[in-house]
């Protein structure tokens, strides 16, 4: 899970950079642009993280049962 | 279950890279649209997300038809994976639609034909997911969700048509102006990036579906 | 009728595991065994209400998995509760059964059957007012209003008085005379059960055909409709 | 045509039971009246507003009343062994769908025959000059509603949370029907000067045909075991 905490940190740093950048460049409506890109990346990363954790828990559960003979 | 194959890792890195490049260009490189200004940059995530949602639900439709004909569990796994990913993309599309709608139309939500159809699409496939969670028997779950996958998708064109008529009878549709080439390229790049992400998530989610199927078999076997 | 390794699996447990038997036309196979041994599952499979997980069955030459509808044309299925509607009268219920069987309902056919099962005096009363015994007789009547070649009876005796049980036995012997194959599941001792040419014991989904020599009583609960001890 | 023969048997049986018990009919009329009253209380005495939204309120009432009858479509089968009872009979299982579909349409139209005049009174909308137009819209709308409704109620009949699942699956699919019916009704009530109502009637007609074909084609698969 350490991998995902690293990704989380990188994501937050990127958001800060985005906020600073849109401020410097003086983009109008920067709030919406920031929210839009932040949400898109956040949703995809969150879903990928959820998939990985579900996969691990299911894999562990599968191994804990005897193999289902036919 | 085995170690993640190299191609899968490669696909993941490729998808991540493409997304990074796409967002970077969309935000910082390509000039803003003359009329709408910077908020138009949201197009580079909103439009691809909408297209991928549509593609995902089309895949669910195709897999559902295949399952109904061949009754092969693999098609059901792919359909379930694509439906779940489709819902994620649809939620992202709707949120982005609101982010873009507020500055341009002054309201978070308007009954614009595309937005409305996307919202209805979300309702249809949330229903699809709920049906899957309520059906216990694996075979019935696959068959019933395949049926909803077919009917749900067959509904989309009619919904879009009726919603468009509903809106155009009241306000003329926004005619798509000729898009500047660099904007078009950026859009295409992001569309490719999103498609790679979809492919990567599909690979992961299908494996999870197989695992869940195996778990179900073993739990029943040992029950 | 011929069962070849017929099996049915719910989830992962086998309700019925490769049952094989051959039942000549006009003869009766009686199925005995504790509750949940697979009697009803087997009957439902032959009635095409469940899809087999394995093996197949041939009824009058038609395969269960390939053309189930042909089998349904020729099969009558009497379940424990019957396919009856409380808000229809006895006559209307039989009318409905005939129509669903693809026949033009005719009053005299319904009348004759109602008389046969002793419900002619309550023909127009709603079934809601019937006792379980009367309901059981009407369910039996459903098999008589349609021309069937295979009769599937699930616990026909349950809820019937001795007169009712006698009626069941008469109907079964009529079926046999008419060349109709009868599949009878019961854990109560009755004449039709004793008369059955073949008897099968069902335990945990396994069907075992008893050689004629073995006495049946060992597997049957003693006594008629009164509470019966669990089958061995 | 044995399919129609059997479908008619089911319609005859259901309507006979309904005529005797009136379980669904009474519940539906009561529920519809309740919905209409709540609307008129909520929107207050402003008759001009009520007239403008009468079409919408009417169809919301019909949709939810129809939902009530849909969830009961296979109710009277429960006592007789549920859908299994009907499946034990020979013949094409589509007869079951057709039978239940016709039963639902007739029942819903009967309730609408009470509901629409009541709505006319409550919302002070003079319906009489538009009677034919309204009748056409309600027939097309009811058919569309029942087509998908009867199908999905069969699909969800042995699902655990079917009271939740039926509306969840049904209403997104009904958007074209509701849009078409509400807009056509509203236009007709306003006299439909520019003849736009015909557009919506075509939407309803297209929906009915398309979904009739799809439901009939897929129904046997939904009914397996």
XYZ file of C-alpha atoms in Angstrom:
750
model
C 0.000 0.000 0.000
C 3.076 2.227 0.288
C 2.904 2.652 -3.484
C -0.500 4.295 -3.228
C 0.509 6.693 -0.464
C 3.322 7.876 -2.742
C 0.861 8.328 -5.593
C -1.434 10.224 -3.220
C 1.335 12.639 -2.264
C 2.343 13.186 -5.902
C -1.303 13.863 -6.765
C -1.637 16.522 -4.050
C 1.632 18.159 -5.101
C 0.422 18.233 -8.713
C -2.815 19.896 -7.594
C -0.871 22.588 -5.752
C 1.317 23.158 -8.796
C -1.788 23.387 -10.986
C -3.353 25.925 -8.625
C -0.196 28.020 -8.522
C 0.264 27.798 -12.293
C -3.294 28.814 -13.156
C -2.897 31.730 -10.716
C 0.380 32.932 -12.252
C -0.910 32.719 -15.779
C -4.000 34.545 -14.601
C -6.506 32.132 -16.127
C -10.068 33.343 -15.713
C -12.438 30.740 -14.206
C -9.320 28.943 -12.871
C -11.440 27.493 -10.072
C -13.518 25.463 -12.497
C -10.578 24.343 -14.587
C -8.701 23.311 -11.441
C -11.733 21.444 -10.114
C -12.342 19.770 -13.489
C -8.854 18.360 -13.971
C -8.459 17.601 -10.269
C -11.713 15.626 -10.242
C -10.867 13.692 -13.381
C -7.476 12.581 -12.130
C -8.764 12.030 -8.616
C -11.640 9.817 -9.748
C -9.461 7.670 -12.003
C -6.710 7.275 -9.402
C -9.226 6.512 -6.666
C -10.911 3.863 -8.827
C -7.567 2.263 -9.728
C -6.706 2.171 -6.019
C -10.091 0.629 -5.163
C -9.608 -2.005 -7.855
C -6.217 -2.982 -6.508
C -7.398 -3.263 -2.880
C -10.487 -5.271 -3.934
C -8.247 -7.545 -5.961
C -5.949 -8.195 -3.024
C -8.742 -8.917 -0.542
C -10.518 -11.217 -3.013
C -7.281 -13.033 -3.888
C -6.561 -13.596 -0.178
C -10.120 -14.883 0.339
C -9.810 -17.241 -2.620
C -6.558 -18.718 -1.315
C -8.087 -19.266 2.111
C -10.580 -21.746 0.646
C -9.728 -25.195 -0.609
C -9.714 -25.514 -4.370
C -13.249 -26.241 -5.552
C -13.115 -29.634 -7.222
C -15.634 -30.178 -10.008
C -3.683 -14.443 -9.948
C -0.167 -14.822 -11.243
C 2.330 -11.991 -11.254
C 1.066 -9.058 -13.311
C 2.170 -9.663 -16.894
C 4.642 -7.269 -18.439
C 2.213 -6.139 -21.112
C -0.239 -5.117 -18.425
C 2.404 -3.059 -16.620
C 3.421 -1.525 -19.934
C -0.206 -0.658 -20.709
C -0.497 0.990 -17.312
C 2.607 3.131 -17.779
C 1.569 4.020 -21.325
C -1.873 5.089 -20.134
C -0.443 7.160 -17.301
C 2.084 8.805 -19.625
C -0.506 9.616 -22.264
C -2.803 11.123 -19.645
C 0.021 13.271 -18.238
C 0.990 14.557 -21.668
C -2.643 15.103 -22.621
C -3.435 17.122 -19.517
C -0.201 19.070 -19.735
C -0.831 20.129 -23.322
C -4.496 20.752 -22.646
C -3.703 23.041 -19.737
C -0.471 24.752 -20.639
C 0.490 24.364 -24.281
C -2.478 24.774 -26.578
C -3.822 28.356 -26.753
C -7.197 28.976 -25.149
C -10.280 29.074 -27.314
C -10.896 32.621 -28.589
C -14.595 32.708 -27.724
C -14.830 30.723 -24.475
C -11.399 31.433 -23.097
C -9.583 29.066 -20.754
C -12.644 27.270 -19.424
C -12.772 25.556 -22.837
C -9.737 23.563 -21.678
C -12.192 21.401 -19.765
C -13.200 20.019 -23.154
C -10.012 17.925 -23.187
C -11.266 15.863 -20.258
C -15.037 16.263 -20.567
C -15.426 15.082 -24.166
C -13.081 12.061 -23.890
C -14.754 10.994 -20.633
C -18.170 11.153 -22.330
C -16.887 9.199 -25.336
C -15.324 6.523 -23.117
C -18.530 6.198 -21.092
C -20.396 5.624 -24.340
C -17.784 3.124 -25.562
C -17.877 1.269 -22.235
C -21.651 0.875 -22.404
C -21.437 -0.200 -26.033
C -18.980 -2.919 -24.939
C -21.479 -3.974 -22.259
C -24.138 -4.196 -24.971
C -21.995 -6.347 -27.262
C -20.880 -8.613 -24.423
C -24.458 -8.965 -23.222
C -25.657 -10.072 -26.656
C -22.728 -12.515 -26.860
C -23.534 -13.908 -23.440
C -27.203 -14.390 -24.276
C -26.178 -16.347 -27.363
C -23.225 -18.344 -26.067
C -23.819 -18.290 -22.280
C -20.057 -18.113 -21.757
C -19.043 -16.764 -18.343
C -16.155 -14.796 -19.878
C -18.519 -12.432 -21.709
C -20.333 -11.776 -18.460
C -17.096 -10.871 -16.711
C -16.185 -8.389 -19.468
C -19.690 -6.875 -19.424
C -19.611 -6.408 -15.654
C -16.156 -4.819 -15.838
C -17.104 -2.456 -18.645
C -20.344 -1.426 -16.921
C -18.566 -0.492 -13.710
C -15.863 1.470 -15.521
C -18.558 3.083 -17.673
C -20.284 4.353 -14.544
C -17.010 5.893 -13.302
C -16.522 7.689 -16.626
C -20.165 8.823 -16.646
C -19.881 10.367 -13.183
C -16.691 12.150 -14.274
C -18.446 13.372 -17.437
C -21.387 14.774 -15.457
C -19.168 16.517 -12.908
C -17.090 18.048 -15.711
C -20.300 19.050 -17.485
C -21.257 21.019 -14.405
C -17.799 22.570 -14.025
C -18.017 23.715 -17.610
C -21.715 24.649 -17.474
C -21.452 27.070 -14.522
C -19.102 29.635 -16.145
C -20.518 29.307 -19.667
C -24.246 28.967 -19.038
C -24.324 30.372 -15.514
C -25.927 27.224 -14.075
C -24.510 23.949 -12.870
C -27.164 21.886 -14.611
C -29.151 22.469 -17.751
C -31.360 19.993 -19.570
C -28.953 19.990 -22.484
C -29.657 16.864 -24.585
C -26.187 15.385 -24.127
C -26.036 16.041 -20.394
C -29.545 14.670 -19.862
C -28.814 11.531 -21.856
C -25.625 11.008 -19.856
C -27.566 11.350 -16.612
C -30.123 8.780 -17.809
C -27.280 6.521 -18.919
C -25.920 6.738 -15.376
C -29.334 5.755 -13.952
C -29.591 2.789 -16.336
C -26.188 1.386 -15.436
C -26.533 2.066 -11.724
C -29.637 -0.097 -12.089
C -27.498 -2.670 -13.925
C -25.019 -2.698 -11.030
C -27.774 -2.941 -8.421
C -29.306 -5.886 -10.269
C -25.944 -7.650 -10.234
C -25.548 -7.100 -6.515
C -29.032 -8.404 -5.702
C -28.926 -11.575 -7.765
C -27.258 -14.407 -5.839
C -27.171 -17.185 -8.375
C -24.231 -16.619 -10.742
C -26.006 -17.921 -13.839
C -29.161 -15.873 -13.234
C -27.103 -12.785 -12.424
C -25.243 -13.105 -15.723
C -28.406 -13.720 -17.742
C -30.513 -10.984 -16.156
C -27.770 -8.370 -16.319
C -27.151 -9.304 -19.955
C -30.825 -8.604 -20.628
C -30.607 -5.208 -18.910
C -27.365 -4.575 -20.826
C -29.195 -5.098 -24.116
C -32.389 -3.207 -23.257
C -30.505 -0.430 -21.469
C -28.353 0.273 -24.498
C -31.210 -0.038 -26.981
C -32.867 2.745 -25.012
C -30.016 5.237 -25.436
C -30.674 6.391 -29.022
C -34.391 6.856 -28.302
C -33.620 8.786 -25.130
C -31.134 11.001 -26.949
C -33.543 11.636 -29.815
C -36.515 12.449 -27.594
C -34.426 14.660 -25.290
C -32.952 16.512 -28.264
C -36.431 17.161 -29.655
C -37.553 18.200 -26.246
C -34.806 20.786 -26.001
C -34.678 21.960 -29.619
C -38.402 22.668 -29.587
C -37.467 25.209 -26.967
C -33.950 26.397 -27.797
C -31.861 25.894 -30.978
C -29.025 23.382 -30.526
C -25.495 24.802 -30.195
C -24.161 24.204 -33.724
C -20.605 22.805 -33.531
C -18.331 25.562 -34.966
C -15.327 24.522 -37.030
C -12.706 23.554 -34.398
C -9.182 24.970 -34.674
C -6.663 22.245 -35.658
C -4.493 22.480 -32.545
C -7.560 22.144 -30.329
C -8.629 19.137 -32.383
C -5.195 17.512 -31.991
C -5.179 18.002 -28.280
C -8.633 16.521 -28.067
C -7.579 13.490 -30.128
C -4.530 12.989 -27.933
C -6.610 13.060 -24.781
C -9.163 10.743 -26.350
C -6.362 8.237 -27.024
C -5.083 8.674 -23.456
C -8.530 8.020 -21.989
C -8.938 4.949 -24.196
C -5.657 3.560 -22.873
C -6.858 4.177 -19.324
C -10.100 2.356 -20.141
C -8.149 -0.589 -21.560
C -5.903 -0.764 -18.496
C -8.792 -0.562 -16.045
C -10.639 -3.223 -18.040
C -7.734 -5.652 -17.775
C -7.591 -5.142 -14.020
C -11.360 -5.288 -13.516
C -11.833 -8.444 -15.638
C -9.216 -10.210 -13.543
C -11.086 -9.089 -10.421
C -14.332 -10.445 -11.890
C -12.649 -13.814 -12.510
C -11.349 -13.819 -8.936
C -14.779 -13.014 -7.562
C -16.287 -15.831 -9.635
C -13.692 -18.261 -8.315
C -14.330 -17.111 -4.744
C -18.047 -17.658 -5.199
C -17.426 -21.180 -6.475
C -15.127 -22.045 -3.597
C -17.400 -20.600 -0.952
C -20.339 -22.600 -2.311
C -18.155 -25.685 -2.588
C -17.068 -25.477 1.016
C -20.454 -24.354 2.343
C -39.546 -42.512 -20.315
C -35.799 -42.823 -19.864
C -33.516 -40.903 -17.478
C -29.819 -40.997 -18.396
C -27.516 -39.621 -15.712
C -29.916 -36.753 -15.036
C -28.327 -34.267 -12.602
C -29.147 -30.890 -11.156
C -26.814 -28.637 -9.189
C -27.921 -25.563 -7.239
C -24.865 -23.360 -6.651
C -22.423 -26.071 -5.747
C -24.435 -28.806 -4.070
C -25.946 -31.547 -6.146
C -29.721 -31.743 -5.590
C -29.792 -34.719 -7.967
C -26.767 -36.734 -9.082
C -26.872 -38.784 -12.327
C -30.217 -40.510 -11.916
C -30.811 -43.211 -14.510
C -33.904 -45.301 -14.892
C -36.181 -46.570 -17.635
C -39.951 -46.476 -17.097
C -42.121 -48.291 -19.622
C -45.294 -46.603 -20.861
C -48.268 -47.442 -18.661
C -46.126 -48.363 -15.667
C -45.520 -46.471 -12.425
C -42.250 -45.499 -10.792
C -42.637 -44.582 -7.159
C -39.999 -42.358 -5.570
C -39.518 -42.551 -1.840
C -37.000 -40.898 0.415
C -36.672 -38.251 3.137
C -37.568 -34.631 2.441
C -35.006 -32.761 0.416
C -33.613 -35.980 -1.044
C -34.319 -34.694 -4.557
C -37.784 -36.139 -5.254
C -39.318 -32.792 -6.176
C -36.191 -31.761 -8.086
C -36.420 -34.865 -10.229
C -40.104 -34.260 -10.952
C -39.464 -30.616 -11.812
C -36.684 -31.664 -14.169
C -38.975 -34.053 -16.041
C -41.682 -31.347 -16.068
C -39.069 -29.111 -17.798
C -39.346 -26.483 -15.029
C -35.645 -26.871 -14.212
C -32.816 -27.111 -16.704
C -30.610 -30.173 -16.128
C -27.019 -29.446 -15.090
C -25.985 -32.810 -16.500
C -27.296 -35.836 -18.300
C -30.627 -35.886 -20.097
C -34.025 -37.474 -20.081
C -36.166 -38.750 -22.915
C -39.929 -38.558 -22.530
C -41.830 -40.314 -25.319
C -38.644 -40.007 -27.349
C -38.281 -36.225 -26.875
C -35.097 -34.993 -25.272
C -35.420 -32.789 -22.192
C -32.681 -30.399 -23.227
C -33.478 -30.213 -26.934
C -37.239 -29.958 -27.202
C -38.747 -29.400 -23.757
C -41.950 -28.013 -25.235
C -42.809 -31.357 -26.790
C -42.547 -32.880 -23.340
C -44.707 -30.176 -21.778
C -47.421 -30.961 -24.335
C -47.668 -34.489 -23.004
C -46.964 -33.998 -19.307
C -49.221 -33.190 -16.387
C -47.590 -32.057 -13.157
C -49.425 -32.113 -9.847
C -47.403 -30.148 -7.312
C -48.003 -30.178 -3.574
C -50.014 -26.909 -3.777
C -51.236 -27.264 -7.375
C -51.385 -24.510 -10.016
C -54.700 -23.128 -8.796
C -56.152 -19.683 -8.174
C -58.015 -18.916 -4.958
C -60.321 -16.350 -6.595
C -61.476 -18.644 -9.385
C -64.124 -21.286 -8.876
C -63.318 -24.985 -9.233
C -64.865 -25.028 -12.716
C -63.075 -21.839 -13.782
C -59.751 -23.254 -12.595
C -60.235 -26.309 -14.781
C -61.375 -24.101 -17.677
C -58.132 -22.168 -17.335
C -56.071 -25.358 -17.232
C -57.704 -26.582 -20.426
C -57.158 -23.277 -22.207
C -53.517 -23.140 -21.120
C -53.187 -26.692 -22.382
C -54.172 -25.358 -25.764
C -57.676 -26.883 -25.691
C -61.060 -25.292 -26.179
C -62.626 -25.598 -22.714
C -65.842 -27.652 -22.933
C -68.374 -27.581 -20.125
C -69.149 -31.288 -20.239
C -65.491 -32.278 -19.946
C -65.067 -30.048 -16.889
C -68.353 -31.319 -15.457
C -67.321 -34.941 -15.876
C -63.951 -34.382 -14.230
C -65.474 -32.445 -11.318
C -67.841 -35.323 -10.752
C -64.939 -37.770 -10.953
C -63.021 -35.952 -8.217
C -66.145 -35.420 -6.123
C -66.273 -31.625 -6.376
C -69.294 -31.283 -8.643
C -71.430 -29.893 -5.801
C -68.925 -27.075 -5.140
C -68.145 -26.475 -8.855
C -68.950 -22.757 -8.675
C -67.565 -22.003 -5.214
C -64.342 -20.047 -5.089
C -61.343 -22.140 -4.332
C -60.504 -19.854 -1.454
C -63.303 -21.629 0.460
C -61.828 -25.114 -0.146
C -60.109 -27.318 2.430
C -56.622 -28.627 1.596
C -58.196 -31.997 0.753
C -60.597 -30.411 -1.743
C -57.775 -28.318 -3.171
C -55.727 -31.490 -3.602
C -58.596 -33.164 -5.471
C -58.868 -30.154 -7.782
C -55.113 -30.353 -8.445
C -55.666 -34.001 -9.361
C -58.534 -32.884 -11.595
C -56.101 -30.649 -13.493
C -54.385 -33.783 -14.754
C -57.639 -35.229 -16.015
C -58.819 -32.319 -18.135
C -55.877 -32.598 -20.503
C -54.778 -35.627 -22.549
C -51.395 -36.453 -21.013
C -49.020 -39.335 -21.550
C -46.881 -38.716 -18.472
C -48.341 -37.884 -15.047
C -46.021 -36.458 -12.405
C -47.481 -36.571 -8.885
C -45.657 -34.870 -6.017
C -46.943 -36.113 -2.628
C -50.456 -36.759 -3.973
C -51.652 -38.279 -0.684
C -50.657 -35.400 1.609
C -53.723 -33.692 3.075
C -56.166 -36.263 1.759
C -58.520 -38.400 3.854
C -58.631 -42.124 3.236
C -61.415 -41.595 0.668
C -59.214 -39.056 -1.079
C -56.281 -41.451 -1.070
C -58.491 -44.073 -2.630
C -59.398 -41.600 -5.356
C -55.710 -41.074 -6.097
C -55.192 -44.815 -6.336
C -58.132 -45.152 -8.737
C -56.855 -42.334 -10.922
C -53.358 -43.850 -11.008
C -54.717 -47.231 -12.030
C -56.800 -45.514 -14.743
C -53.650 -43.821 -16.002
C -51.868 -47.166 -16.112
C -54.775 -48.737 -18.002
C -54.673 -45.860 -20.472
C -50.932 -46.406 -21.029
C -49.952 -43.218 -19.208
C -46.598 -43.345 -17.437
C -46.821 -42.270 -13.821
C -44.016 -40.864 -11.705
C -45.147 -40.720 -8.100
C -43.219 -39.158 -5.217
C -44.590 -39.979 -1.802
C -43.465 -40.926 1.651
C -46.903 -42.186 2.604
C -47.934 -45.775 2.078
C -50.754 -46.152 -0.388
C -52.064 -48.706 -2.802
C -50.617 -46.899 -5.820
C -47.244 -46.910 -4.081
C -47.419 -50.631 -3.442
C -48.669 -51.300 -6.977
C -45.787 -49.392 -8.525
C -43.801 -51.616 -10.923
C -40.583 -49.909 -9.920
C -39.567 -48.153 -6.763
C -36.637 -45.784 -6.395
C -34.994 -44.634 -3.186
C -33.657 -41.122 -3.241
C -31.054 -40.217 -0.656
C -29.003 -37.008 -0.885
C -29.654 -36.741 -4.615
C -28.750 -40.328 -5.431
C -31.395 -42.531 -7.076
C -31.256 -46.246 -6.355
C -33.796 -48.577 -7.962
C -35.038 -51.250 -5.529
C -35.082 -54.855 -6.719
C -38.697 -56.090 -6.575
C -37.881 -58.604 -3.901
C -37.009 -56.074 -1.244
C -40.019 -55.251 0.982
C -41.144 -51.710 0.465
C -42.405 -51.119 3.978
C -38.878 -50.759 5.328
C -38.580 -47.494 3.411
C -42.087 -46.229 3.900
C -43.607 -44.547 6.899
C -46.271 -46.682 8.450
C -49.941 -45.700 8.389
C -52.003 -43.366 6.320
C -52.472 -39.625 6.584
C -51.850 -39.444 10.334
C -48.435 -38.067 11.351
C -45.879 -40.562 10.083
C -42.433 -41.261 11.512
C -39.592 -40.062 9.330
C -38.616 -42.512 6.640
C -35.582 -44.668 7.374
C -52.409 -19.100 -33.153
C -52.047 -20.914 -29.856
C -49.886 -18.121 -28.399
C -52.772 -15.667 -28.631
C -55.121 -18.377 -27.394
C -53.062 -18.849 -24.254
C -52.412 -15.122 -23.848
C -56.156 -14.586 -23.924
C -56.585 -17.270 -21.247
C -54.234 -15.358 -18.954
C -55.940 -12.022 -19.662
C -59.333 -13.629 -18.996
C -58.068 -15.143 -15.741
C -56.389 -11.970 -14.467
C -59.251 -9.646 -15.333
C -61.772 -12.086 -13.850
C -59.802 -12.210 -10.598
C -59.406 -8.436 -10.685
C -63.106 -7.909 -11.316
C -63.857 -10.074 -8.288
C -61.301 -8.845 -5.837
C -60.611 -5.329 -7.231
C -57.415 -5.485 -5.202
C -55.342 -3.575 -7.723
C -58.026 -1.297 -9.080
C -59.086 0.148 -5.725
C -55.501 0.583 -4.569
C -54.574 2.302 -7.829
C -57.537 4.709 -7.900
C -56.982 5.622 -4.258
C -53.270 6.143 -4.845
C -53.883 8.233 -7.980
C -56.407 10.437 -6.174
C -53.899 10.891 -3.359
C -51.182 11.965 -5.811
C -53.506 14.437 -7.529
C -54.641 15.946 -4.233
C -51.106 16.356 -3.049
C -50.223 18.126 -6.275
C -53.148 20.508 -6.088
C -52.371 21.302 -2.422
C -48.723 21.776 -3.212
C -49.308 24.050 -6.176
C -52.019 26.030 -4.485
C -55.097 27.702 -5.967
C -53.264 29.423 -8.849
C -55.402 27.915 -11.613
C -53.339 29.379 -14.420
C -50.230 27.538 -13.124
C -52.208 24.328 -12.556
C -53.489 24.339 -16.101
C -50.026 24.798 -17.493
C -48.551 21.838 -15.591
C -51.667 19.639 -15.697
C -50.085 17.372 -18.340
C -46.991 16.781 -16.219
C -48.908 16.147 -13.001
C -51.280 13.766 -14.732
C -48.506 11.594 -16.116
C -46.555 11.550 -12.876
C -49.741 10.264 -11.258
C -50.198 7.654 -13.994
C -46.561 6.539 -13.815
C -46.600 5.902 -10.082
C -50.062 4.366 -10.126
C -48.914 2.111 -12.946
C -45.869 1.148 -10.903
C -48.225 -0.002 -8.149
C -50.083 -2.320 -10.508
C -46.874 -3.591 -12.137
C -45.412 -4.847 -8.901
C -48.634 -6.811 -8.439
C -48.651 -8.260 -11.968
C -47.316 -11.598 -10.836
C -48.809 -11.364 -7.356
C -51.823 -13.556 -7.971
C -49.461 -16.118 -9.438
C -47.700 -16.430 -6.081
C -50.419 -18.552 -4.523
C -50.382 -20.879 -7.501
C -46.647 -21.564 -7.558
C -45.599 -18.332 -9.124
C -44.365 -18.035 -12.687
C -43.396 -21.701 -12.505
C -47.067 -22.554 -12.625
C -47.511 -20.784 -15.946
C -44.269 -22.206 -17.292
C -45.433 -25.767 -16.670
C -47.981 -25.378 -19.449
C -46.913 -26.114 -23.003
C -46.606 -23.481 -25.666
C -44.452 -20.422 -26.249
C -43.670 -18.549 -22.984
C -44.284 -15.310 -24.884
C -47.977 -15.987 -24.304
C -47.365 -15.212 -20.629
C -45.841 -11.849 -21.519
C -48.642 -10.976 -23.933
C -51.293 -12.037 -21.432
C -49.831 -10.027 -18.576
C -49.152 -7.078 -20.906
C -52.748 -6.878 -22.122
C -53.982 -7.276 -18.542
C -51.813 -4.384 -17.373
C -52.805 -2.131 -20.273
C -56.517 -2.703 -19.709
C -56.187 -2.169 -15.969
C -54.136 1.026 -16.344
C -56.491 2.428 -19.006
C -59.458 1.774 -16.705
C -57.755 3.678 -13.904
C -56.876 6.486 -16.325
C -60.519 6.685 -17.352
C -61.189 7.706 -13.756
C -57.951 9.619 -13.208
C -57.999 11.959 -16.235
C -61.490 13.426 -15.691
C -60.644 13.808 -11.980
C -57.462 15.663 -12.915
C -59.492 17.832 -15.305
C -61.753 18.861 -12.443
C -59.004 19.323 -9.877
C -56.802 21.350 -12.183
C -59.704 23.219 -13.752
C -58.445 22.164 -17.183
C -61.301 21.847 -19.621
C -60.551 18.452 -21.177
C -63.699 17.839 -23.097
C -62.799 19.564 -26.421
C -59.504 17.634 -26.523
C -60.970 14.271 -25.542
C -59.788 12.431 -28.667
C -56.278 13.791 -28.547
C -55.926 12.924 -24.877
C -57.307 9.440 -25.432
C -54.703 8.763 -28.139
C -51.843 10.003 -25.990
C -52.922 7.991 -22.971
C -53.325 4.808 -25.012
C -49.887 5.173 -26.622
C -48.308 6.198 -23.328
C -49.958 3.360 -21.380
C -48.832 0.810 -23.959
C -45.250 2.073 -23.759
C -45.343 2.076 -19.964
C -46.834 -1.432 -19.752
C -44.511 -2.883 -22.403
C -41.349 -2.192 -20.459
C -43.080 -2.454 -17.085
C -44.485 -5.943 -17.631
C -41.118 -7.103 -18.894
C -39.094 -5.725 -16.014
C -41.598 -6.903 -13.403
C -41.155 -10.428 -14.771
C -37.369 -10.018 -14.674
C -37.351 -8.785 -11.085
C -40.118 -11.048 -9.699
C -37.733 -13.374 -7.889
C -35.094 -10.802 -7.043
C -34.442 -9.974 -3.432
C -35.092 -6.232 -3.388
C -37.620 -6.187 -6.197
C -39.581 -3.191 -4.868
C -36.399 -1.152 -5.325
C -35.194 -2.860 -8.471
C -38.386 -2.460 -10.515
C -38.527 1.372 -10.430
C -34.722 1.603 -10.649
C -34.690 -0.368 -13.889
C -37.987 0.953 -15.199
C -37.899 4.740 -14.931
C -34.693 5.435 -16.875
C -36.115 3.309 -19.666
C -39.387 5.232 -19.544
C -37.912 8.685 -20.161
C -39.023 8.769 -23.826
C -42.530 7.639 -22.861
C -42.888 10.205 -20.089
C -41.363 12.986 -22.213
C -43.600 12.119 -25.133
C -46.780 11.758 -23.079
C -46.275 14.859 -20.944
C -45.387 17.113 -23.849
C -48.151 15.762 -26.088
C -50.717 16.146 -23.314
C -49.607 19.674 -22.473
C -49.635 20.717 -26.127
C -53.067 19.209 -26.691
C -54.432 20.986 -23.629
C -53.069 24.249 -24.999
C -54.801 23.597 -28.311
C -51.598 22.558 -30.112
C -51.740 25.454 -32.587
C -48.424 24.668 -34.315
C -49.147 20.935 -34.536
C -46.097 19.983 -32.466
C -48.002 17.271 -30.610
C -47.661 14.994 -33.642
C -43.890 14.951 -33.101
C -44.371 13.496 -29.629
C -46.977 11.017 -30.763
C -44.426 9.715 -33.236
C -41.875 9.372 -30.418
C -44.415 7.360 -28.424
C -45.321 5.237 -31.438
C -41.660 4.531 -32.245
C -40.943 3.629 -28.620
C -43.907 1.249 -28.469
C -42.929 -0.575 -31.650
C -39.215 -0.840 -30.860
C -39.701 -2.049 -27.317
C -42.487 -4.441 -28.247
C -40.068 -6.190 -30.620
C -37.204 -6.212 -28.100
C -39.335 -7.431 -25.176
C -41.021 -10.162 -27.192
C -37.660 -11.339 -28.520
C -35.905 -11.432 -25.129
C -38.774 -12.477 -22.848
C -38.239 -16.277 -23.046
C -34.630 -15.780 -21.965
C -35.784 -13.755 -18.962
C -38.112 -16.540 -17.982
C -35.711 -19.461 -18.098
C -35.737 -21.533 -14.935
